[in-house]
JSON list of C-alpha atoms in Angstrom, two decimals:
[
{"chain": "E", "resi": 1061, "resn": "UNK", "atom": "CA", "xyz": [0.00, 0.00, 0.00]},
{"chain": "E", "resi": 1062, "resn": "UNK", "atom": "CA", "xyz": [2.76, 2.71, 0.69]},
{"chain": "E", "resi": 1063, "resn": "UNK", "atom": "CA", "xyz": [4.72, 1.77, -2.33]},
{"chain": "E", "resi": 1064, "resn": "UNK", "atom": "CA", "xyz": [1.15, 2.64, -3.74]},
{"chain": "E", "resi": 1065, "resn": "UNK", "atom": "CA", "xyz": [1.07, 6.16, -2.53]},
{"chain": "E", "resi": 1066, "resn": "UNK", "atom": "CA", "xyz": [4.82, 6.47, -2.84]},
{"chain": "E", "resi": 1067, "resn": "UNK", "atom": "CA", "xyz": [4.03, 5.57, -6.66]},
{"chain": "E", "resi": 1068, "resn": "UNK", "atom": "CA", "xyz": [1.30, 7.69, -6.83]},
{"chain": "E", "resi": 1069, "resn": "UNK", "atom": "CA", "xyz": [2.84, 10.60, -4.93]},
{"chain": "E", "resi": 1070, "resn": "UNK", "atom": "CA", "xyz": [6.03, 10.46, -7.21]},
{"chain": "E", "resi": 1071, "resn": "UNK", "atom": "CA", "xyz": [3.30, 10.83, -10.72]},
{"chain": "E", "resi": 1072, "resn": "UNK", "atom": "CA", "xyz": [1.85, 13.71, -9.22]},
{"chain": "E", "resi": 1073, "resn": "UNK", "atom": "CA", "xyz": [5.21, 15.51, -8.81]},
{"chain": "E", "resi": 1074, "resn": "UNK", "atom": "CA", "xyz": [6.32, 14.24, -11.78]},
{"chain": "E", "resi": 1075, "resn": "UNK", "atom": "CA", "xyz": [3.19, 15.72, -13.18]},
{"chain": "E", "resi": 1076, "resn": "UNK", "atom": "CA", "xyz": [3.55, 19.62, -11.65]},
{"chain": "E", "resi": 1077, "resn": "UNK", "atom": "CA", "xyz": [7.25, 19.82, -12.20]},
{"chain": "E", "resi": 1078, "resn": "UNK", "atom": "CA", "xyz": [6.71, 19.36, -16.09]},
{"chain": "E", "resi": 1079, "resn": "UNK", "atom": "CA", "xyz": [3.49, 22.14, -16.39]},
{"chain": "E", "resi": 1080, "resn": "UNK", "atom": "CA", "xyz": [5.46, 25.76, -17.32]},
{"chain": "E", "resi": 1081, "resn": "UNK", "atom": "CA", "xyz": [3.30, 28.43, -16.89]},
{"chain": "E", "resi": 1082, "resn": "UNK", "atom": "CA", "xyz": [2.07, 29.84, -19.74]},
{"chain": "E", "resi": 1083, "resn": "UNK", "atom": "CA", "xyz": [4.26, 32.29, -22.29]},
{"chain": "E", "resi": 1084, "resn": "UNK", "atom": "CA", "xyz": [4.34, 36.29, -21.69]},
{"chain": "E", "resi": 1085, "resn": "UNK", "atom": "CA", "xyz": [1.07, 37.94, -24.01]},
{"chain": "E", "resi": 1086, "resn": "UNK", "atom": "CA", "xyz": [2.49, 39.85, -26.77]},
{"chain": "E", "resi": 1087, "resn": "UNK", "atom": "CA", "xyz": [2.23, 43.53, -26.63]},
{"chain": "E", "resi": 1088, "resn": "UNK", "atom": "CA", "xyz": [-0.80, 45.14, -27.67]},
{"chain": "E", "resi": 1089, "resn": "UNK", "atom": "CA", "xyz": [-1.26, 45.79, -31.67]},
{"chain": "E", "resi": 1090, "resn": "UNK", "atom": "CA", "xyz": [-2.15, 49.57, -31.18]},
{"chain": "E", "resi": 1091, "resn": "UNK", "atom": "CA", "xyz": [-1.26, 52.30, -29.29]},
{"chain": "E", "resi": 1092, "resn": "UNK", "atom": "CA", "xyz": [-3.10, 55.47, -27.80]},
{"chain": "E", "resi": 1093, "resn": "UNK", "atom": "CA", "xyz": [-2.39, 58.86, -27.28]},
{"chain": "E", "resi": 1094, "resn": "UNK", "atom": "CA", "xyz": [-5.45, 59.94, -26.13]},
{"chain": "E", "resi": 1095, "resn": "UNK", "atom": "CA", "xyz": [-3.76, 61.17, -22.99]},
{"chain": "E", "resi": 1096, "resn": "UNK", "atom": "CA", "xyz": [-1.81, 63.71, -25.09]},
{"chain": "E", "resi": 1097, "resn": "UNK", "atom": "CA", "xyz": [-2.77, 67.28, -25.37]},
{"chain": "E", "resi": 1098, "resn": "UNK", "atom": "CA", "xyz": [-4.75, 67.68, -28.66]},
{"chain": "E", "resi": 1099, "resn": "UNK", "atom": "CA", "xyz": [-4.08, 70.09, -30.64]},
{"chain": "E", "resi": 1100, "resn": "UNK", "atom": "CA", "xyz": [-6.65, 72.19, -32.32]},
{"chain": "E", "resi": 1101, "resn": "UNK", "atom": "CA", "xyz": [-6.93, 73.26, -35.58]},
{"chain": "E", "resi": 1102, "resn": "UNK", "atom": "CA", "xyz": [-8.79, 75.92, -37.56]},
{"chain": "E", "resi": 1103, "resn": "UNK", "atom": "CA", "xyz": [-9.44, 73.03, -40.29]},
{"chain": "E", "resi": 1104, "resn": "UNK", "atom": "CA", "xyz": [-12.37, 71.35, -41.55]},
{"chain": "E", "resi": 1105, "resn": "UNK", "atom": "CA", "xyz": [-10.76, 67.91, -41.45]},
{"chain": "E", "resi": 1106, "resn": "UNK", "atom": "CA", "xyz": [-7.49, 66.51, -40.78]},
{"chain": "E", "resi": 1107, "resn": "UNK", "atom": "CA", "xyz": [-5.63, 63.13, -42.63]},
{"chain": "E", "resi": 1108, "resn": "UNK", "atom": "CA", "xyz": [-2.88, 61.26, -42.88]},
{"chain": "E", "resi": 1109, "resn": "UNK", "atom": "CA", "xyz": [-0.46, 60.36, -45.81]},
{"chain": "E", "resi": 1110, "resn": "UNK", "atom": "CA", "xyz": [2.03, 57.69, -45.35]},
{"chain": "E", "resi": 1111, "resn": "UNK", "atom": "CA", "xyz": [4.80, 58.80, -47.88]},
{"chain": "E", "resi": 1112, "resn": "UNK", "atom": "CA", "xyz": [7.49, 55.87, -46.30]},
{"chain": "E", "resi": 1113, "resn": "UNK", "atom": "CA", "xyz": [7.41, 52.69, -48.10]},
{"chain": "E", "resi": 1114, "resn": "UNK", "atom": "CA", "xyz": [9.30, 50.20, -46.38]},
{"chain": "E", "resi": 1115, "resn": "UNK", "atom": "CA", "xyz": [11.86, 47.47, -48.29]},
{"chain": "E", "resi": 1116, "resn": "UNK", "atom": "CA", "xyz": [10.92, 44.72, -46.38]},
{"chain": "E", "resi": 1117, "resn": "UNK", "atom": "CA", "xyz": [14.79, 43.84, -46.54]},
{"chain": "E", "resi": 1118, "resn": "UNK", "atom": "CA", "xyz": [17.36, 43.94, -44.04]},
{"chain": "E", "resi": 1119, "resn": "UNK", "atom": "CA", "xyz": [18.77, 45.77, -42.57]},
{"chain": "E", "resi": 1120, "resn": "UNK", "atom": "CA", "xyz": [15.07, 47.46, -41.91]},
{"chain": "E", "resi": 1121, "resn": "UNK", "atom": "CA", "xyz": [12.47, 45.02, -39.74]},
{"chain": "E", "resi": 1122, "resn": "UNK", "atom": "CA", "xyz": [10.01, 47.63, -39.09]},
{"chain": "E", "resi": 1123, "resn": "UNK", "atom": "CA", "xyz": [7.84, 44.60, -40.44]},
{"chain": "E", "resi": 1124, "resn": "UNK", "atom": "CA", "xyz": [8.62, 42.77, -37.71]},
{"chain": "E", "resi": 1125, "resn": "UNK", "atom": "CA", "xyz": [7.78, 45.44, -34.72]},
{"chain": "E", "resi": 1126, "resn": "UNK", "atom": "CA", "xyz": [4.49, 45.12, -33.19]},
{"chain": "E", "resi": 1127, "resn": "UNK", "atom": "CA", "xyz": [3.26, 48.14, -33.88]},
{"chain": "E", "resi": 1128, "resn": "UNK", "atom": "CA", "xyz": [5.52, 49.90, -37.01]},
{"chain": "E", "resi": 1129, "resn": "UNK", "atom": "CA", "xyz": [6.44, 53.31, -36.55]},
{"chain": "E", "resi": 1130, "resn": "UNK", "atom": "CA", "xyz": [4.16, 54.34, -39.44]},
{"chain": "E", "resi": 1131, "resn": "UNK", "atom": "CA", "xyz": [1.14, 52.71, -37.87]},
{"chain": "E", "resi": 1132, "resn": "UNK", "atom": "CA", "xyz": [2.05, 54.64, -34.32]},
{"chain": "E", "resi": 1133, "resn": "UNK", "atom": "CA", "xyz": [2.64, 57.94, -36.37]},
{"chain": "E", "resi": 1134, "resn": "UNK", "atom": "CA", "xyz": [-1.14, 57.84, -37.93]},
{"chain": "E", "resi": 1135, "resn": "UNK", "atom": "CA", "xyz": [-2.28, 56.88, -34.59]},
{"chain": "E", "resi": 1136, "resn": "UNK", "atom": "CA", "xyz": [-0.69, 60.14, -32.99]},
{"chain": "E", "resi": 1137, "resn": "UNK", "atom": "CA", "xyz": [-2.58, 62.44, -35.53]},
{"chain": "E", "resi": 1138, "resn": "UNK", "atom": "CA", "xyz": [-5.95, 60.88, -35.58]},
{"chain": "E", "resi": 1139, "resn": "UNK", "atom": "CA", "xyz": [-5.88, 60.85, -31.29]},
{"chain": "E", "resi": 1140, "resn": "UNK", "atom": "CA", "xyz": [-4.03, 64.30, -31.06]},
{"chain": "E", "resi": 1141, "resn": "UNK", "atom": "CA", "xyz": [-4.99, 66.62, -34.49]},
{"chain": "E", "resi": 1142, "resn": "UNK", "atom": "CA", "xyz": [-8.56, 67.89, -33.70]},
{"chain": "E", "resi": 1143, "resn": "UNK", "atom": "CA", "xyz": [-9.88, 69.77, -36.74]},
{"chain": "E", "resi": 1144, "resn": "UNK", "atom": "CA", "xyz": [-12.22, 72.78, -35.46]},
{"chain": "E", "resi": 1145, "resn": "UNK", "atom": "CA", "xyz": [-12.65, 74.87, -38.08]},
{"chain": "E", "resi": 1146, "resn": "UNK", "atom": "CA", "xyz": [-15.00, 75.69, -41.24]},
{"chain": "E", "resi": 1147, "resn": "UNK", "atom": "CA", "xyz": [-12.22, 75.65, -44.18]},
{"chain": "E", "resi": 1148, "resn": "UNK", "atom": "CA", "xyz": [-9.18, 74.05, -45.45]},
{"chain": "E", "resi": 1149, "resn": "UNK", "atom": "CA", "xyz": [-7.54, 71.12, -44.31]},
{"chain": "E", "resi": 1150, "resn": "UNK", "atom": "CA", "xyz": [-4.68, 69.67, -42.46]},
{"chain": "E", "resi": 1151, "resn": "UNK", "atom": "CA", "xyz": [-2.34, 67.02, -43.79]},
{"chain": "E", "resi": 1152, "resn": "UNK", "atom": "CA", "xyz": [-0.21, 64.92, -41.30]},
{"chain": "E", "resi": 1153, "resn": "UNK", "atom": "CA", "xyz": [2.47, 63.40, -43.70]},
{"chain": "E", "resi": 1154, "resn": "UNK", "atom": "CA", "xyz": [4.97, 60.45, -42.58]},
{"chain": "E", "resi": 1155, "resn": "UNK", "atom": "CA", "xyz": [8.38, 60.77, -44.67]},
{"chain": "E", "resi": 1156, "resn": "UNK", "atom": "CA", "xyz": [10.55, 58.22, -42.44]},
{"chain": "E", "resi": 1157, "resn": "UNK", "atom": "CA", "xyz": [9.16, 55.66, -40.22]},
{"chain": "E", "resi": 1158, "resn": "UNK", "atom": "CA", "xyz": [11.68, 53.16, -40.33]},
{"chain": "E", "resi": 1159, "resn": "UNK", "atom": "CA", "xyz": [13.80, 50.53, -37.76]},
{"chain": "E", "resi": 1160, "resn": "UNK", "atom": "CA", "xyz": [17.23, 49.38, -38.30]},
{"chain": "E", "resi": 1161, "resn": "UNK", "atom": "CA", "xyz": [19.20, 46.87, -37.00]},
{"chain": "E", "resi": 1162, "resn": "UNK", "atom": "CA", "xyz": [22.32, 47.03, -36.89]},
{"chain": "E", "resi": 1163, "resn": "UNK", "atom": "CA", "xyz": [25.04, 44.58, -35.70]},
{"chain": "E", "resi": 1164, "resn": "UNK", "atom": "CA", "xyz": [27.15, 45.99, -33.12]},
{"chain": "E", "resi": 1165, "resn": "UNK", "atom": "CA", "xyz": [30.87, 45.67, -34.12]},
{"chain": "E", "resi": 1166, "resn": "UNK", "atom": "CA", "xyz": [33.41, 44.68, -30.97]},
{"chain": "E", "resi": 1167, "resn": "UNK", "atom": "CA", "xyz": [36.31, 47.00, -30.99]},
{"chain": "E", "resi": 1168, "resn": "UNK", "atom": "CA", "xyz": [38.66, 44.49, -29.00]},
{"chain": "E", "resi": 1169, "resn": "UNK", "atom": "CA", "xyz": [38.60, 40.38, -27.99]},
{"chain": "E", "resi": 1170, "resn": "UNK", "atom": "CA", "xyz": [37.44, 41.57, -24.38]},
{"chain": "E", "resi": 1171, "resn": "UNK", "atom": "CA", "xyz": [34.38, 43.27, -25.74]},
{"chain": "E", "resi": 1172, "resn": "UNK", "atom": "CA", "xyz": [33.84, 41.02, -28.12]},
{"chain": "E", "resi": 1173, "resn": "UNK", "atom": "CA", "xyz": [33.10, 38.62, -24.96]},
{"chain": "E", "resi": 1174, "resn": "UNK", "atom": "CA", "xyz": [31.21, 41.26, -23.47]},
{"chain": "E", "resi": 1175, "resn": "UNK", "atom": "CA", "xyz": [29.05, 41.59, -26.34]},
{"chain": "E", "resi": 1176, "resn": "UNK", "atom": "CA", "xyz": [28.93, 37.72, -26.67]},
{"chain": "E", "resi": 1177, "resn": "UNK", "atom": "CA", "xyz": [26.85, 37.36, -23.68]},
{"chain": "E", "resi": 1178, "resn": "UNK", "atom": "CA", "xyz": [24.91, 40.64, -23.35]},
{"chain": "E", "resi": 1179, "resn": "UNK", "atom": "CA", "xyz": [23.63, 42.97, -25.46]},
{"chain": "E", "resi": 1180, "resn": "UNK", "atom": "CA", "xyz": [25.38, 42.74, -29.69]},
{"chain": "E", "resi": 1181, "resn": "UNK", "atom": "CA", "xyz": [22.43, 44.08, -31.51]},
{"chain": "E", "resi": 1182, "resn": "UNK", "atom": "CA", "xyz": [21.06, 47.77, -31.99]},
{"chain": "E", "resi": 1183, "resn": "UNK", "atom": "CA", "xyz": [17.63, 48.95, -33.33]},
{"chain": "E", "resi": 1184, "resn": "UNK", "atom": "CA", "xyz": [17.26, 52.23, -34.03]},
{"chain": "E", "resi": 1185, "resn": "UNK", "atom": "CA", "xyz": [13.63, 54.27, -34.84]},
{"chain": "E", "resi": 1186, "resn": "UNK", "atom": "CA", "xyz": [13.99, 57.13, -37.22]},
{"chain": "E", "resi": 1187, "resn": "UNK", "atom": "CA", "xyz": [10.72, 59.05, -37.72]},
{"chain": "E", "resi": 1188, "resn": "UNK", "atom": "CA", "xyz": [10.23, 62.06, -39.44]},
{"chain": "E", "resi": 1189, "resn": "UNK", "atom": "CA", "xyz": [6.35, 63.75, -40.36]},
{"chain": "E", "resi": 1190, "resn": "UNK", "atom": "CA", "xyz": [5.22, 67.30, -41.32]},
{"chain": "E", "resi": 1191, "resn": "UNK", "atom": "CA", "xyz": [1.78, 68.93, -40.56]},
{"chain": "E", "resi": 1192, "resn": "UNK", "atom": "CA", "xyz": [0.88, 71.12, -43.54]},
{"chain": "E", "resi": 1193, "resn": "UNK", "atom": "CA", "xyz": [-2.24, 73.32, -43.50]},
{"chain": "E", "resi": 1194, "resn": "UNK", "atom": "CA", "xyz": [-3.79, 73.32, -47.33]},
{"chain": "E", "resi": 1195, "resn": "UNK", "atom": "CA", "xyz": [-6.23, 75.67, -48.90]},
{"chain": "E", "resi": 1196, "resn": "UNK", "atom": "CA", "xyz": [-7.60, 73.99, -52.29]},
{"chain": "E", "resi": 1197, "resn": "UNK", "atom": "CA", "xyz": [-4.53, 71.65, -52.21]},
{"chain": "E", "resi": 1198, "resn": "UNK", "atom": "CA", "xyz": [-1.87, 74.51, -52.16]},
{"chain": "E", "resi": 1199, "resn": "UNK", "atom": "CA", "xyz": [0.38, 74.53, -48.90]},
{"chain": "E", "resi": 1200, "resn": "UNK", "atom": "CA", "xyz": [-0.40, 77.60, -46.86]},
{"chain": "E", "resi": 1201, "resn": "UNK", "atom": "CA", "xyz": [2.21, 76.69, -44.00]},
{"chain": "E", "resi": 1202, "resn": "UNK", "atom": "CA", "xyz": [3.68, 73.26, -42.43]},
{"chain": "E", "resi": 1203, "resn": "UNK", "atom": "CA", "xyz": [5.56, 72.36, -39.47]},
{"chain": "E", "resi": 1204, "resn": "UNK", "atom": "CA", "xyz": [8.23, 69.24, -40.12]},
{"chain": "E", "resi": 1205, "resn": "UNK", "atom": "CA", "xyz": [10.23, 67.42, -36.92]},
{"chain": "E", "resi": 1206, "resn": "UNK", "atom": "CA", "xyz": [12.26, 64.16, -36.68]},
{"chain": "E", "resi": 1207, "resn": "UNK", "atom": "CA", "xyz": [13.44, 61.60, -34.25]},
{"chain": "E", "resi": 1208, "resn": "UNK", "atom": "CA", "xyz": [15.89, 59.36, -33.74]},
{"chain": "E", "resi": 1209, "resn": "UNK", "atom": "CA", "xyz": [15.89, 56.60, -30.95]},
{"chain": "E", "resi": 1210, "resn": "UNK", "atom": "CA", "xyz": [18.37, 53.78, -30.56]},
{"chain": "E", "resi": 1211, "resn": "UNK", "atom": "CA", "xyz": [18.47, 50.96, -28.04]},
{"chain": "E", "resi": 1212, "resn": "UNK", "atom": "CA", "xyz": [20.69, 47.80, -27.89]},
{"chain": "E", "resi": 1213, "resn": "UNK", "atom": "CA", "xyz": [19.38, 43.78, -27.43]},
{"chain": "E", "resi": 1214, "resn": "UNK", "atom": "CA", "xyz": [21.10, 40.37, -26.34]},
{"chain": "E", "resi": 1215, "resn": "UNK", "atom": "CA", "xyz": [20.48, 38.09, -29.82]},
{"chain": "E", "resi": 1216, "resn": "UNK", "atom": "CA", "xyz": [19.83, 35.93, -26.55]},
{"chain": "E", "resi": 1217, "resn": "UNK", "atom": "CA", "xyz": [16.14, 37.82, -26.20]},
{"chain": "E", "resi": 1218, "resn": "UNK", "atom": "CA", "xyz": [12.92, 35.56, -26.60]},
{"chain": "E", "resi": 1219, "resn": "UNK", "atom": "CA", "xyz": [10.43, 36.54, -29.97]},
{"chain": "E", "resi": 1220, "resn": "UNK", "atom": "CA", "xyz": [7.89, 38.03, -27.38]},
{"chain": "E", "resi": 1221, "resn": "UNK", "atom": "CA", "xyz": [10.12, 39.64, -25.09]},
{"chain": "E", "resi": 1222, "resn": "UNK", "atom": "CA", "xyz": [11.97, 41.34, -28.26]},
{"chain": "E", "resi": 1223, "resn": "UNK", "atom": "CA", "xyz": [8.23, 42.58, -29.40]},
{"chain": "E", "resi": 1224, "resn": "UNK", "atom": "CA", "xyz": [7.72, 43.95, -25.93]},
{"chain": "E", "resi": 1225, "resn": "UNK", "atom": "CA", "xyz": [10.89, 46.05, -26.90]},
{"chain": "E", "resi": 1226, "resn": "UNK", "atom": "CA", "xyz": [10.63, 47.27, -29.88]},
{"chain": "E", "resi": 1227, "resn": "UNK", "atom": "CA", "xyz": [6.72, 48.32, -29.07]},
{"chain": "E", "resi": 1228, "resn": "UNK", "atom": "CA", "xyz": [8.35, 50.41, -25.71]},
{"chain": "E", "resi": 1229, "resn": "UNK", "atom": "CA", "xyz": [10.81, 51.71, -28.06]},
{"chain": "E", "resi": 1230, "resn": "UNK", "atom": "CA", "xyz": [8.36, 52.90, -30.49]},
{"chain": "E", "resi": 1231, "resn": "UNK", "atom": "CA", "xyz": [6.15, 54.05, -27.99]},
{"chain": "E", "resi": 1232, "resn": "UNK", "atom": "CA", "xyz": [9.16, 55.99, -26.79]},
{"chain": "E", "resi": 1233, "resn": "UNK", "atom": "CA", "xyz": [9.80, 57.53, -30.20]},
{"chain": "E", "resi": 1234, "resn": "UNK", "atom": "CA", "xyz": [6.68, 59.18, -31.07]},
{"chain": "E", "resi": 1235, "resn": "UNK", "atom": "CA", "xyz": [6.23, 60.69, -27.48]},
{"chain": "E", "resi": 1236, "resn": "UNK", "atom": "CA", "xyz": [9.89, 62.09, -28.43]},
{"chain": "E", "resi": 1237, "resn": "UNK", "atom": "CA", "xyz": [8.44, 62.83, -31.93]},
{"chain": "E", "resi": 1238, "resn": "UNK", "atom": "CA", "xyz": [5.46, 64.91, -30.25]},
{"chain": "E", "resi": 1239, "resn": "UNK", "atom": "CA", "xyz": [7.38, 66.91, -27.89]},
{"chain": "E", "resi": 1240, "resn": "UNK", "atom": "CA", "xyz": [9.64, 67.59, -31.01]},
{"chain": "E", "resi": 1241, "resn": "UNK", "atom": "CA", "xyz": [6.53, 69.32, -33.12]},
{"chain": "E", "resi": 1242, "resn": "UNK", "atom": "CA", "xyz": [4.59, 71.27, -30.80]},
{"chain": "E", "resi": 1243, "resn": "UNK", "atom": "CA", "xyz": [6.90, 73.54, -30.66]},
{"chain": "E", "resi": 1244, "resn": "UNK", "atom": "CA", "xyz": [7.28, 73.84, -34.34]},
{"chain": "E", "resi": 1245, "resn": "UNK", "atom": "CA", "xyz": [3.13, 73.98, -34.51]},
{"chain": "E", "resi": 1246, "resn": "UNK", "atom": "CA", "xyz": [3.57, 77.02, -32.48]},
{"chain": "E", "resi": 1247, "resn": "UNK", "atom": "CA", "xyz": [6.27, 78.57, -34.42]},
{"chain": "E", "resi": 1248, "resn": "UNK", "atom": "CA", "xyz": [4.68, 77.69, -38.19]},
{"chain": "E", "resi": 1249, "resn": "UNK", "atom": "CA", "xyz": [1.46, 77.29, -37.82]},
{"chain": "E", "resi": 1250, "resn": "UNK", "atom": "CA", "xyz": [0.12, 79.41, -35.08]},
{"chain": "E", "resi": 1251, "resn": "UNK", "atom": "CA", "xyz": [-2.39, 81.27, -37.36]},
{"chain": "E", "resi": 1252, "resn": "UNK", "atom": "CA", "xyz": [-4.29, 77.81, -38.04]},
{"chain": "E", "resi": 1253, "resn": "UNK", "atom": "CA", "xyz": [-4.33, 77.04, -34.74]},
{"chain": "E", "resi": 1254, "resn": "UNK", "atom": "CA", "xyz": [-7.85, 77.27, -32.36]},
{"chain": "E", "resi": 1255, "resn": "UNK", "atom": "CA", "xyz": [-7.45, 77.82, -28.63]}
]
């Protein structure tokens, strides 16, 4: 009878010690910048033109981030750009959106090792957009700013926790990218703008 329960007790451990707990979620599809303070314009509508077209080719993988940089640029303007007006329009326009990796090259043997067991690759997010105000499809004034954002990964990083990355690093860039074109709203297109 014990070597019963013994036999039974062992299955039972045997049992928990191979159930792993389930993998990390992957990071949400979308972001929102709701939060953000939207910025008003004297416009009838507002829209978005994606000018970037990406290779699909190394060394760009913005097809492989979560949420691309383009994607997180056209959600900026529709949460953020409010149009308020009666006339004209207001055209958010994406010229850059892309990620690069790029393989970091060891200047000696000892950071070679160093590299070799931490982190030995680098992303980096460029974005750059303009906000144009247009009258019957001629520019009356446009505001244009850029990012750049670079971090570093181990090769040794899981799929998932590499997504959860790249979405913190994009998330990262446009709140860079919208600090970077208020001010230049202010400067170039104050006379469109509604308090």
């Amino acid at each position: 009878m014990r070597a019963g329960l013994r036999l039974a007790a062992g299955v039972v451990l045997l049992l928990a010690a191979c159930v792993t707990p389930p993998p990390p979620s992957p990071p949400p599809r979308t972001l929102s910048f709701t939060e953000l303070e939207p910025i008003r314009l004297d416009v009838a509508r507002a829209w978005t033109v994606v000018e970037y077209v990406p290779p699909f080719a190394s060394p760009n993988v913005e097809h492989l981030v979560p949420v691309a940089p383009a994607a997180a640029a056209r959600q900026w303007a529709d949460d953020v750009l409010v149009p308020v007006g009666a006339g004209r329009e207001a055209v958010f326009v994406v010229t850059d959106a892309r990620v690069v990796e790029e393989a970091m090259a060891p200047t000696s043997w000892l950071k070679s090792l160093v590299q070799a067991a931490g982190e030995n690759r680098r992303y980096r997010v460029e974005l750059e957009a303009r906000l144009e105000v247009r009258d019957a499809g001629r520019v009356l004034a446009s505001a244009t700013a850029s990012v750049a954002l670079a971090r570093t990964f181990s090769d040794a990083r899981s799929p998932t926790a590499r997504g959860y990355a790249w979405y913190d690093q994009v998330a990262q860039a446009i709140g860079e990218f919208d600090q970077a074109i208020r001010p230049e709203v202010a400067r170039h297109l104050s006379p469109y703008l509604s308090r």
